[in-house]
Coordinates of C-alpha atoms in Angstrom, one line a residue:
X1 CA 115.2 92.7 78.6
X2 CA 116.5 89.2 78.9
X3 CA 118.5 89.0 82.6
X4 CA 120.2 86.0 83.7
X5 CA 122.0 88.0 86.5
X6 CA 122.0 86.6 89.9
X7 CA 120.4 88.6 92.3
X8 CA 123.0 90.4 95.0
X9 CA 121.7 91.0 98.6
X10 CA 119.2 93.6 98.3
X11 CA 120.1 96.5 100.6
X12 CA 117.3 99.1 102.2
X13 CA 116.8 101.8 100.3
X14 CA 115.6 103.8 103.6
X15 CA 118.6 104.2 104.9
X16 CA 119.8 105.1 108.5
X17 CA 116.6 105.4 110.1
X18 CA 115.3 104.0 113.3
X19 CA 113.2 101.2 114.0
X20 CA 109.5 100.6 116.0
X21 CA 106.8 102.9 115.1
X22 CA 108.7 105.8 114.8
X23 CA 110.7 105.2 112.0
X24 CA 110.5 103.8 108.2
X25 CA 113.4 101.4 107.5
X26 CA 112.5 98.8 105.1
X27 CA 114.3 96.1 103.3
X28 CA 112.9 93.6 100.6
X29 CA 115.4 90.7 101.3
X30 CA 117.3 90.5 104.1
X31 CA 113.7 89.9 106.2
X32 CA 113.9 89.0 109.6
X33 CA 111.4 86.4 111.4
X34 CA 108.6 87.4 113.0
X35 CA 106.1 86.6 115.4
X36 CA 103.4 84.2 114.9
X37 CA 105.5 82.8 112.1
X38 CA 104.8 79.1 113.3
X39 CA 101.0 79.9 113.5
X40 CA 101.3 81.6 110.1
X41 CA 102.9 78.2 108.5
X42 CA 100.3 76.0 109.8
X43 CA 97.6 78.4 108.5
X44 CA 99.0 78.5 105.2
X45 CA 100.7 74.7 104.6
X46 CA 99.7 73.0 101.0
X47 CA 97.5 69.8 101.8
X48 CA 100.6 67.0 102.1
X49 CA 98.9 65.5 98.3
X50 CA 98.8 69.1 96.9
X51 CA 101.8 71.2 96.2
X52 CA 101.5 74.7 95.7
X53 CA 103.5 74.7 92.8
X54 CA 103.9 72.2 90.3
X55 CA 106.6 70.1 89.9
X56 CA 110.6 71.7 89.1
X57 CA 109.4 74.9 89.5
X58 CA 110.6 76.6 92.5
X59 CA 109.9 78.9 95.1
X60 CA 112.4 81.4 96.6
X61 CA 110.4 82.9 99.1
X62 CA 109.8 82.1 102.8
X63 CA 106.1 83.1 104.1
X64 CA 107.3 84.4 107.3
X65 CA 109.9 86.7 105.5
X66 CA 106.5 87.9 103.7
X67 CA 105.1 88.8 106.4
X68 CA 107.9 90.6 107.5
X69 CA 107.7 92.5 104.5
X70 CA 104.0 93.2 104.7
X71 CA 104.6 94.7 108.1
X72 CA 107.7 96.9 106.9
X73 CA 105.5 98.5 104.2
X74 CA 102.1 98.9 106.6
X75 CA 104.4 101.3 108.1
X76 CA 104.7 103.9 105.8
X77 CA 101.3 104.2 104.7
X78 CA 101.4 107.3 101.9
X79 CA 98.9 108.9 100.1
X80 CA 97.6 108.5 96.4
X81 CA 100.6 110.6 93.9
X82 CA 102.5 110.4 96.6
X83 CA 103.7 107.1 96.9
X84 CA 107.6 108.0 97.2
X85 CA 108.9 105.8 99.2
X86 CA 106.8 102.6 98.0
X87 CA 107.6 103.4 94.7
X88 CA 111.5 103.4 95.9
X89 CA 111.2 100.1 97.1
X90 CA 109.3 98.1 94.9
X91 CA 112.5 99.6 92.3
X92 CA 115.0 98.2 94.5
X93 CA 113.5 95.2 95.0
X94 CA 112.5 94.2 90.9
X95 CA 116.0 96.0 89.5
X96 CA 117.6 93.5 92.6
X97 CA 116.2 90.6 90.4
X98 CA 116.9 91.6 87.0
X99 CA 113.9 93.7 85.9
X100 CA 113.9 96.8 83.2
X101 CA 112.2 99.7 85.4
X102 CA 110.2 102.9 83.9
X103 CA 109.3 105.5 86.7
X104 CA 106.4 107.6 86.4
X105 CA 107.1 110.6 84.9
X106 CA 108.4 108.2 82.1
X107 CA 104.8 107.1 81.6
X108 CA 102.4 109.2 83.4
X109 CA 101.1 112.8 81.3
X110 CA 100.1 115.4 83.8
X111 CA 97.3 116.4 81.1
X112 CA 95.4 113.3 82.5
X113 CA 96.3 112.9 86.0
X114 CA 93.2 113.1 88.2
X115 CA 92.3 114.0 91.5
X116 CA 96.2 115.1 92.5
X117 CA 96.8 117.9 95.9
X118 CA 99.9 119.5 95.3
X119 CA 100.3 119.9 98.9
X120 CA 99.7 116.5 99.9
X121 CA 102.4 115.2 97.2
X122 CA 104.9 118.0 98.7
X123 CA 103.8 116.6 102.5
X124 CA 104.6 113.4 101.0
X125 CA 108.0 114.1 99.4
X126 CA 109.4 115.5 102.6
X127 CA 108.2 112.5 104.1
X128 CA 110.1 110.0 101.7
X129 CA 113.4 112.2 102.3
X130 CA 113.1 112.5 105.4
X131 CA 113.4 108.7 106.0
X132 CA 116.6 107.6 104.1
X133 CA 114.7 107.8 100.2
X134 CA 117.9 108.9 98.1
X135 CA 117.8 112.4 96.6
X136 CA 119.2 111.0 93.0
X137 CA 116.0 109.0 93.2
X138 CA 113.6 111.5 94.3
X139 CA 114.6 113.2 91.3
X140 CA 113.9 110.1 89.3
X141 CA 110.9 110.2 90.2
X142 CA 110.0 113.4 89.9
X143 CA 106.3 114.7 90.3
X144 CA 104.7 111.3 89.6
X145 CA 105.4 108.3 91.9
X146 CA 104.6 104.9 90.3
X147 CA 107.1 102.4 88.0
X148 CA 106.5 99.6 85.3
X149 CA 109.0 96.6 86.0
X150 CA 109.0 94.3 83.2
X151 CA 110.7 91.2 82.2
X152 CA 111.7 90.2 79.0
X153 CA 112.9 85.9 78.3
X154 CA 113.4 86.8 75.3
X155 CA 111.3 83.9 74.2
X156 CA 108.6 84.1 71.8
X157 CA 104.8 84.0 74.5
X158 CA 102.4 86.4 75.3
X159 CA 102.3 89.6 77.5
X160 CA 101.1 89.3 80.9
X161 CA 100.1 92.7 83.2
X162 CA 99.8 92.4 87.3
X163 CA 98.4 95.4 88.4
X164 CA 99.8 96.7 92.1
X165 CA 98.5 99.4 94.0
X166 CA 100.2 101.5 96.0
X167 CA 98.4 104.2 98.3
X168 CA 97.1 103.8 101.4
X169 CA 93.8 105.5 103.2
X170 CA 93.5 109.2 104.4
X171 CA 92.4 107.4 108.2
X172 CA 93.9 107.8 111.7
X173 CA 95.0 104.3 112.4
X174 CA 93.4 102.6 116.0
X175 CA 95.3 102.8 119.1
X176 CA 94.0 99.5 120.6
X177 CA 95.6 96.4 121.7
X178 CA 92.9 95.0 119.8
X179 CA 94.5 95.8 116.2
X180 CA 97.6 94.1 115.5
X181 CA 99.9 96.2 113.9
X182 CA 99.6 98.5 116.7
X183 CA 99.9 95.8 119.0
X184 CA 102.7 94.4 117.0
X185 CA 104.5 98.1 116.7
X186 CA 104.2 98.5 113.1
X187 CA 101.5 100.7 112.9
X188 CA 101.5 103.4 109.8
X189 CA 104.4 106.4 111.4
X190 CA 102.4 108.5 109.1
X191 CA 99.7 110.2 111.2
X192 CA 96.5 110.4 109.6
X193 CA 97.7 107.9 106.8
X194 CA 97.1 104.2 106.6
X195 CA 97.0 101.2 104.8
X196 CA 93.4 100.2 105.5
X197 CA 92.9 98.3 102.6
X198 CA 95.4 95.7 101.7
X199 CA 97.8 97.2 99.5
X200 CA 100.7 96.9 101.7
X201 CA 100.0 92.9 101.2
X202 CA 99.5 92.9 97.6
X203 CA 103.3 95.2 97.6
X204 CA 104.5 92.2 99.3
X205 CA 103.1 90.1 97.3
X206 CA 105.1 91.3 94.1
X207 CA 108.6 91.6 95.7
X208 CA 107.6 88.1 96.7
X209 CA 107.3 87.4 92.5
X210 CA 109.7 89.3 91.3
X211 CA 111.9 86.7 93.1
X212 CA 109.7 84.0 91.5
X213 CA 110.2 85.1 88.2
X214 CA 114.0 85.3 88.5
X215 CA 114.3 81.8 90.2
X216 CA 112.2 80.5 87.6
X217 CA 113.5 82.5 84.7
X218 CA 114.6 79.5 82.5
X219 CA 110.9 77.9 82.6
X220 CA 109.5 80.8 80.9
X221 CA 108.6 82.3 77.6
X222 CA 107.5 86.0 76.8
X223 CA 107.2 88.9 78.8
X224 CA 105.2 89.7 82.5
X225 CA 104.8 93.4 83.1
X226 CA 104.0 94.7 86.5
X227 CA 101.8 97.9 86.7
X228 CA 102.7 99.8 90.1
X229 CA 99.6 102.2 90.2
X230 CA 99.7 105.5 92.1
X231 CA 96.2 106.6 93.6
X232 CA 93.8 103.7 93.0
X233 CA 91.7 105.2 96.2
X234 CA 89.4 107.5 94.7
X235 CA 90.0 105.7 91.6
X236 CA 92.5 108.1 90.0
X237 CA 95.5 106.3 88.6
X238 CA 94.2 104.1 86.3
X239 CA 93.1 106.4 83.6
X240 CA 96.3 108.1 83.1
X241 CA 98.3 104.7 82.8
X242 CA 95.9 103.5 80.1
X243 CA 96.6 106.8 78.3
X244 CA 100.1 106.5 77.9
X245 CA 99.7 103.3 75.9
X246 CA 101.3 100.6 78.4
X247 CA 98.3 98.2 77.7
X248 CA 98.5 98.5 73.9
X249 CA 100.5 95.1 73.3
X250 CA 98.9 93.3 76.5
X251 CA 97.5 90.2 76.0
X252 CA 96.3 89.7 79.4
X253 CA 95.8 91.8 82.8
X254 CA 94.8 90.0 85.9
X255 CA 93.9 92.8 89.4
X256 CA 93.8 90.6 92.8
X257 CA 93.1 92.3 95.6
X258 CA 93.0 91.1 99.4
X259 CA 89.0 91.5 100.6
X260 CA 90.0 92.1 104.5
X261 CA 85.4 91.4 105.0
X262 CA 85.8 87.9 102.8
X263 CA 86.3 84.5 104.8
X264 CA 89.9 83.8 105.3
X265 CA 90.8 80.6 103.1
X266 CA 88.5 81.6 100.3
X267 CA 89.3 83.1 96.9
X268 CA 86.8 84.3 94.5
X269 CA 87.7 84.0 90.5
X270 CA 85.0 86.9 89.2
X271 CA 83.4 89.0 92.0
X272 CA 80.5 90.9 90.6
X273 CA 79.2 94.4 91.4
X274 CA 82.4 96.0 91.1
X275 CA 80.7 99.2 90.8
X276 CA 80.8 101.7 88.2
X277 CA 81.4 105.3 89.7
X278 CA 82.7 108.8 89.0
X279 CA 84.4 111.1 91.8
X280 CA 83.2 114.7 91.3
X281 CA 84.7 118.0 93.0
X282 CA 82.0 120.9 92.9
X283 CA 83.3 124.6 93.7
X284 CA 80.6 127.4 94.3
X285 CA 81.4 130.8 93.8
X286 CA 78.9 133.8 95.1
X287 CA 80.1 137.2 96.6
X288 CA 80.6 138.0 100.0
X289 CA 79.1 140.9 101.9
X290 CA 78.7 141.8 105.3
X291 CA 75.7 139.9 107.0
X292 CA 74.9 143.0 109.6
X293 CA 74.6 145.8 107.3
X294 CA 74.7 144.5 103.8
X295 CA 73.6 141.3 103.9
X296 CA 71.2 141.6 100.4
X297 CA 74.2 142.4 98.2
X298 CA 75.4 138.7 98.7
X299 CA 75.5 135.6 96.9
X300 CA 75.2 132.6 99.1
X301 CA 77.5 129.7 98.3
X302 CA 76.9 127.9 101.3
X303 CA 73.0 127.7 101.2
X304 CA 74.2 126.5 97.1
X305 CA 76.6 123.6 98.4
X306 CA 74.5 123.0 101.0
X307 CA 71.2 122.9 98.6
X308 CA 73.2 121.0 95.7
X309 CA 74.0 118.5 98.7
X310 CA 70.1 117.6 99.5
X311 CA 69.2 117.6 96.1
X312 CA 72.1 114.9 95.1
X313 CA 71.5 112.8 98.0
X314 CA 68.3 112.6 97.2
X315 CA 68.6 110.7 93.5
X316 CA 66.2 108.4 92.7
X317 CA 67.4 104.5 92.8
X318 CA 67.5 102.7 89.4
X319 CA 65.2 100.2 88.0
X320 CA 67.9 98.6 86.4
X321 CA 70.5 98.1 88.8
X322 CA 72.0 99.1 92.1
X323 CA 72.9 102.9 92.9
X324 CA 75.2 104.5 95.3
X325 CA 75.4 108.6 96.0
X326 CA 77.3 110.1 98.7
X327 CA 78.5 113.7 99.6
X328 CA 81.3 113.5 101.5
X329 CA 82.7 116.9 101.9
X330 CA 81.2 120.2 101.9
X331 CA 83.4 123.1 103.2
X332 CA 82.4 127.0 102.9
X333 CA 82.4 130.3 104.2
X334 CA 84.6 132.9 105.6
X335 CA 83.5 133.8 109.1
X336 CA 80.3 133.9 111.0
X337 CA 79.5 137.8 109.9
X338 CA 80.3 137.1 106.3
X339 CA 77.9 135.9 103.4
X340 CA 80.0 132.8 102.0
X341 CA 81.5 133.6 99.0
X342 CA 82.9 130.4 98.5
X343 CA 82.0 126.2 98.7
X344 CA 83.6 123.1 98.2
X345 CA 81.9 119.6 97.8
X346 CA 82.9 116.2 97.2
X347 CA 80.8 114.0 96.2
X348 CA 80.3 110.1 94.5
X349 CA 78.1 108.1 92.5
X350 CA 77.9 104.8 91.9
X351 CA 76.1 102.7 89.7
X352 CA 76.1 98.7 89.2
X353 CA 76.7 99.4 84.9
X354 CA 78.0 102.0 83.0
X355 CA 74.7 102.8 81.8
X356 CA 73.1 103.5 85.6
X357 CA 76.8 105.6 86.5
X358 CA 76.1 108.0 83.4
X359 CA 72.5 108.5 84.5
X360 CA 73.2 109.5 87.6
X361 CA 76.3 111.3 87.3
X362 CA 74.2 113.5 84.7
X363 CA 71.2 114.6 87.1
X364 CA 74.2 114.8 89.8
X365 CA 75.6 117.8 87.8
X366 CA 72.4 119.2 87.0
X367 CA 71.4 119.4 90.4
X368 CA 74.2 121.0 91.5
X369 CA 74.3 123.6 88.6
X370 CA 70.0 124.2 89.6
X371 CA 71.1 125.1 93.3
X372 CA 73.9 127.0 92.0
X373 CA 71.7 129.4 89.8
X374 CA 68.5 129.4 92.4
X375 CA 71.3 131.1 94.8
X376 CA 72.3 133.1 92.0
X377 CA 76.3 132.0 92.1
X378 CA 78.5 129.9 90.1
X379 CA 79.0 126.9 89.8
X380 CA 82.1 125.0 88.2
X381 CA 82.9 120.9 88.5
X382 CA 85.9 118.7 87.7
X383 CA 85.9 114.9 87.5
X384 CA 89.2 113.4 89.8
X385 CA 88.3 109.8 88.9
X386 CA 86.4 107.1 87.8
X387 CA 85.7 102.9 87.4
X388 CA 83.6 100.9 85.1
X389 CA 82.0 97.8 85.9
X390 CA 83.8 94.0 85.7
X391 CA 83.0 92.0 82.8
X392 CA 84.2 88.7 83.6
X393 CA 85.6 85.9 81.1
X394 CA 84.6 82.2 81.5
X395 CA 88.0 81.1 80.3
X396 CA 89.9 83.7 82.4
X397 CA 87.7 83.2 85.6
X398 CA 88.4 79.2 85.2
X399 CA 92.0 79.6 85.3
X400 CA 92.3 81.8 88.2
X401 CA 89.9 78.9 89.8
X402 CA 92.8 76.3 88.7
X403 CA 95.2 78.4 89.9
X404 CA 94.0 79.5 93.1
X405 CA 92.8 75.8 94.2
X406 CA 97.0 75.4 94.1
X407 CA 97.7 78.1 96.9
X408 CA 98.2 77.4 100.5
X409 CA 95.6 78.5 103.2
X410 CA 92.8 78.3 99.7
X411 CA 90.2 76.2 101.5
X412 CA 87.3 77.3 98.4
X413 CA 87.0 78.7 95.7
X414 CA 83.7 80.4 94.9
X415 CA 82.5 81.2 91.5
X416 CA 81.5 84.7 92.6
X417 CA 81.0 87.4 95.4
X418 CA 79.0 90.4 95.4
X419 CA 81.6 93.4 96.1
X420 CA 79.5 96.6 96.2
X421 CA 82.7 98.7 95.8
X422 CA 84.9 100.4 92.8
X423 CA 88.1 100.0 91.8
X424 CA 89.6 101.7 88.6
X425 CA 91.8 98.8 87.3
X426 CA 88.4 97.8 85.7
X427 CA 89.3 100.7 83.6
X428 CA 92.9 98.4 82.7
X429 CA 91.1 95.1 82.1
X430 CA 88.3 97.0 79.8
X431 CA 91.2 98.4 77.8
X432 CA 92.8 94.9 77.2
X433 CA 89.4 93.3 76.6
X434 CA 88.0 95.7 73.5
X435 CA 91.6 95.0 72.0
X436 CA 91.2 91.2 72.0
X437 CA 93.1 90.7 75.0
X438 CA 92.0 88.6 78.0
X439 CA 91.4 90.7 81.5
X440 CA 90.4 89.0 85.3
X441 CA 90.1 90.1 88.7
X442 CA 90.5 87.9 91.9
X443 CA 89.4 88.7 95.1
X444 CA 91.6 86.6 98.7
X445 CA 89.6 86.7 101.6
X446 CA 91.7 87.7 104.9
X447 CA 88.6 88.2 107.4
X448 CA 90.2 88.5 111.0
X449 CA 88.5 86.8 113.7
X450 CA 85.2 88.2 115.5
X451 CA 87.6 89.8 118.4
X452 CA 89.3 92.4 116.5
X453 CA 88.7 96.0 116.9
X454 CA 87.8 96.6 113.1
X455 CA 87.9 94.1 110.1
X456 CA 87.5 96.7 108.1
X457 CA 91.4 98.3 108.7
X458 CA 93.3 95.5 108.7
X459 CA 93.6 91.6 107.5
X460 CA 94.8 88.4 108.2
X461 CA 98.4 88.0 107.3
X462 CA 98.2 84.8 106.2
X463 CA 96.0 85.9 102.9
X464 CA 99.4 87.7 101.4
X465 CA 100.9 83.5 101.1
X466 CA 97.6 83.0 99.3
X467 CA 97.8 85.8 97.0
X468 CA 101.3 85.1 96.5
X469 CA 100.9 81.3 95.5
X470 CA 98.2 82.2 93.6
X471 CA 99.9 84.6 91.2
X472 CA 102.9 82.6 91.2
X473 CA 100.6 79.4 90.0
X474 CA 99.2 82.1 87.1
X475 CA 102.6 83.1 85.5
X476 CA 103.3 79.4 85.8
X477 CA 100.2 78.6 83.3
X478 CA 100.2 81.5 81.1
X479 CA 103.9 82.2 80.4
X480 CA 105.7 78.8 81.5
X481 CA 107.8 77.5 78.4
X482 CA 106.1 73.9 78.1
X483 CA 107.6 73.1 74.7

């Protein structure tokens, strides 16, 4: 849609609820200064002879009030499919600036959601409602958190797609001075739940464009659509989005993502080793019996899972790549006098191609189905998600070069970066790639200093700026109007 509306003072959508740690208010534009915001300006400031934008085109957004917005999001961290209350805000804040919104169950088939809890999205629901997110829009959303928020110029251009996450991490926050946010009081108020790997930023991030976009509306042709994905941990939400056919008429999709281990300053245009991987969910059936006076009438699933979980870990590496295997869960049994009847296992591979993944995913299953049968019980698997490897584009890797040299607190700009991790909006960009489109994936380095508890949980504020003017200097080159 074409919108030349101006934008009204956006208004929280969490709505009478208390402030500090133990409460969730949030607002997208009425964003109140911070602390640190002096040190955060000097950190980010554009060199005096290099502007972060080019010339006439503006910039609405202050980078303290970012922060501030970073900070109102860390603190309610929620789980993959049940990202109620970021999906209510990042809707606020894009229909606050003129965008056409499609919610989830609009968009997202159940037939090929992945790696969903039911009880985890009904803990999360109750925990969206219970701080200030609107019943009307609960029911909007429905089962399925996540939105599309496009904009239309109504000018003849190309498509662009900016792919958000939006769960956080299934970890205890720290409770140490030495970790800002709780230091700062806006640690996640979800217990057990946290945003321990940069999402809340890039969320910030796009509020932060979506006021771009409308502030520059005039200087651009074609459309931008921004992809708010549910569950990218465990790589889940990707694969249902490119089922439902949002990427058909893409011509580009750029991922950026905040790298809390990377030097702050730096920005890298095509990591490698993003890391094909599939997430598999093994379930061992037996029979239970009593293990006093009937103990040979049982079928053992523990001694299977527990069999199936020596067996994977011990895959052989591969000559032709890196591998990764890892079982991370293996629950069983029904009390200390029982033969287990029942065992459940979690469990990952990784693999630096496609070709390596399949491999080992394949022996993975037959493993597990050999220590099933040598126990004599069943064994049943289901695949909750998977990633592909990054192919990167010369073209598309030299622009986010161009356009990341632009952004304040960029000090470098390297080629590359060795990531050793997954992340399913490779699954996006592969989709726009085989249908002639171009994809790229960007990685902002937000390293704290050596003195804070864990770099791993948390990230220099001053990266979201960088992200932000980086983005904004994309949109500017591949959809500004320059006729």
């Amino acid at each position: 849609m074409t919108s030349t509306a101006s934008p009204e003072k956006n208004k929280s959508i969490l709505k009478n609820a208390p402030r500090k740690r133990s409460a969730a208010a949030v607002g997208t534009s009425s964003l109140r200064s911070v602390p640190q915001a002096e040190t955060l300006a000097m950190r980010t400031a554009a060199a005096p002879d290099r502007p972060h934008l080019l010339p006439g085109w503006q910039d609405p957004v202050d980078p303290a009030a970012l922060m501030a917005l970073r900070r109102e999001i860390h603190r309610t961290a929620e789980i993959g499919w049940a990202e109620f209350i970021s999906t209510a805000r990042l809707a606020q804040a894009f229909e606050t600036e003129g965008f056409k919104i499609t919610y989830g169950p609009d968009f997202i088939s159940p037939q090929f959601v992945r790696g969903r809890d039911a009880a985890e999205v009904e803990k999360g629901r109750l925990f969206a409602m219970q701080n200030g997110v609107p019943a009307g829009l609960m029911r909007r959303m429905g089962d399925y958190p996540g939105l599309i928020a496009e904009w239309d110029t109504g000018r003849p251009g190309r498509t662009l797609a900016i792919r958000v996450e939006l769960d956080g991490i299934a970890v205890e926050e720290p409770e140490s001075l030495a970790h800002l946010p709780y230091r700062d009081g806006f640690s996640s108020i979800r217990r057990g739940v946290m945003h321990a790997c940069g999402h809340d930023g890039h969320q910030a991030a796009a509020i932060g464009l979506a006021k771009f976009i409308h502030a520059n509306a005039e200087r651009l042709c074609g459309r931008i659509r921004f992809i708010c994905q549910p569950a990218e941990e465990g790589s889940r939400g990707a694969y249902p989005i490119l089922q439902a056919g949002v990427l058909d008429d893409v011509d580009m999709i750029i991922c950026g993502h905040i790298a809390p281990e990377l030097e702050l300053g730096t920005v890298v245009a095509a990591p490698r080793r993003l890391l094909s991987t599939t997430k598999i969910d093994f379930e061992f059936t037996g029979r239970a019996s009593h293990a006093g006076s009937h103990p040979q009438t049982g079928r053992n699933a523990l001694l299977a899972g527990a069999a199936a979980s020596l067996a994977i870990m011990a895959l052989p590496r591969h000559a032709d790549g890196m591998t990764r295997v890892n079982v991370g869960q293996l629950h069983a049994g029904e009390g200390r006098n029982i033969v287990p009847s029942h065992a459940w296992m979690e469990v990952e591979v990784r693999g630096e191609t496609g070709e390596i993944n399949r491999d080992l995913t394949a022996e993975a299953l037959t493993r597990a189905q050999g220590a099933a049968m040598s126990f004599g019980v069943e064994c049943r698997k289901r695949i909750v998600g998977e990633a592909i490897d990054y192919q990167p584009e010369a073209s598309t890797t030299q622009l986010l070069t161009v356009c990341a040299r632009r952004a304040r607190g960029c000090s470098k700009v390297l080629p590359t970066w060795n990531c050793d991790y997954s992340d399913d909006g490779t699954l996006l960009i592969r989709r726009v790639q085989e249908q002639g489109g171009k994809g790229g994936y960007f990685l902002v380095g937000g390293a704290l200093s050596s003195s804070a508890l864990k770099p791993a949980v948390d990230f220099d504020e001053a990266a979201v700026i960088t992200l932000y003017d980086t983005w904004a200097n994309l949109i500017t080159a591949v959809l500004g109007n320059w006729r």
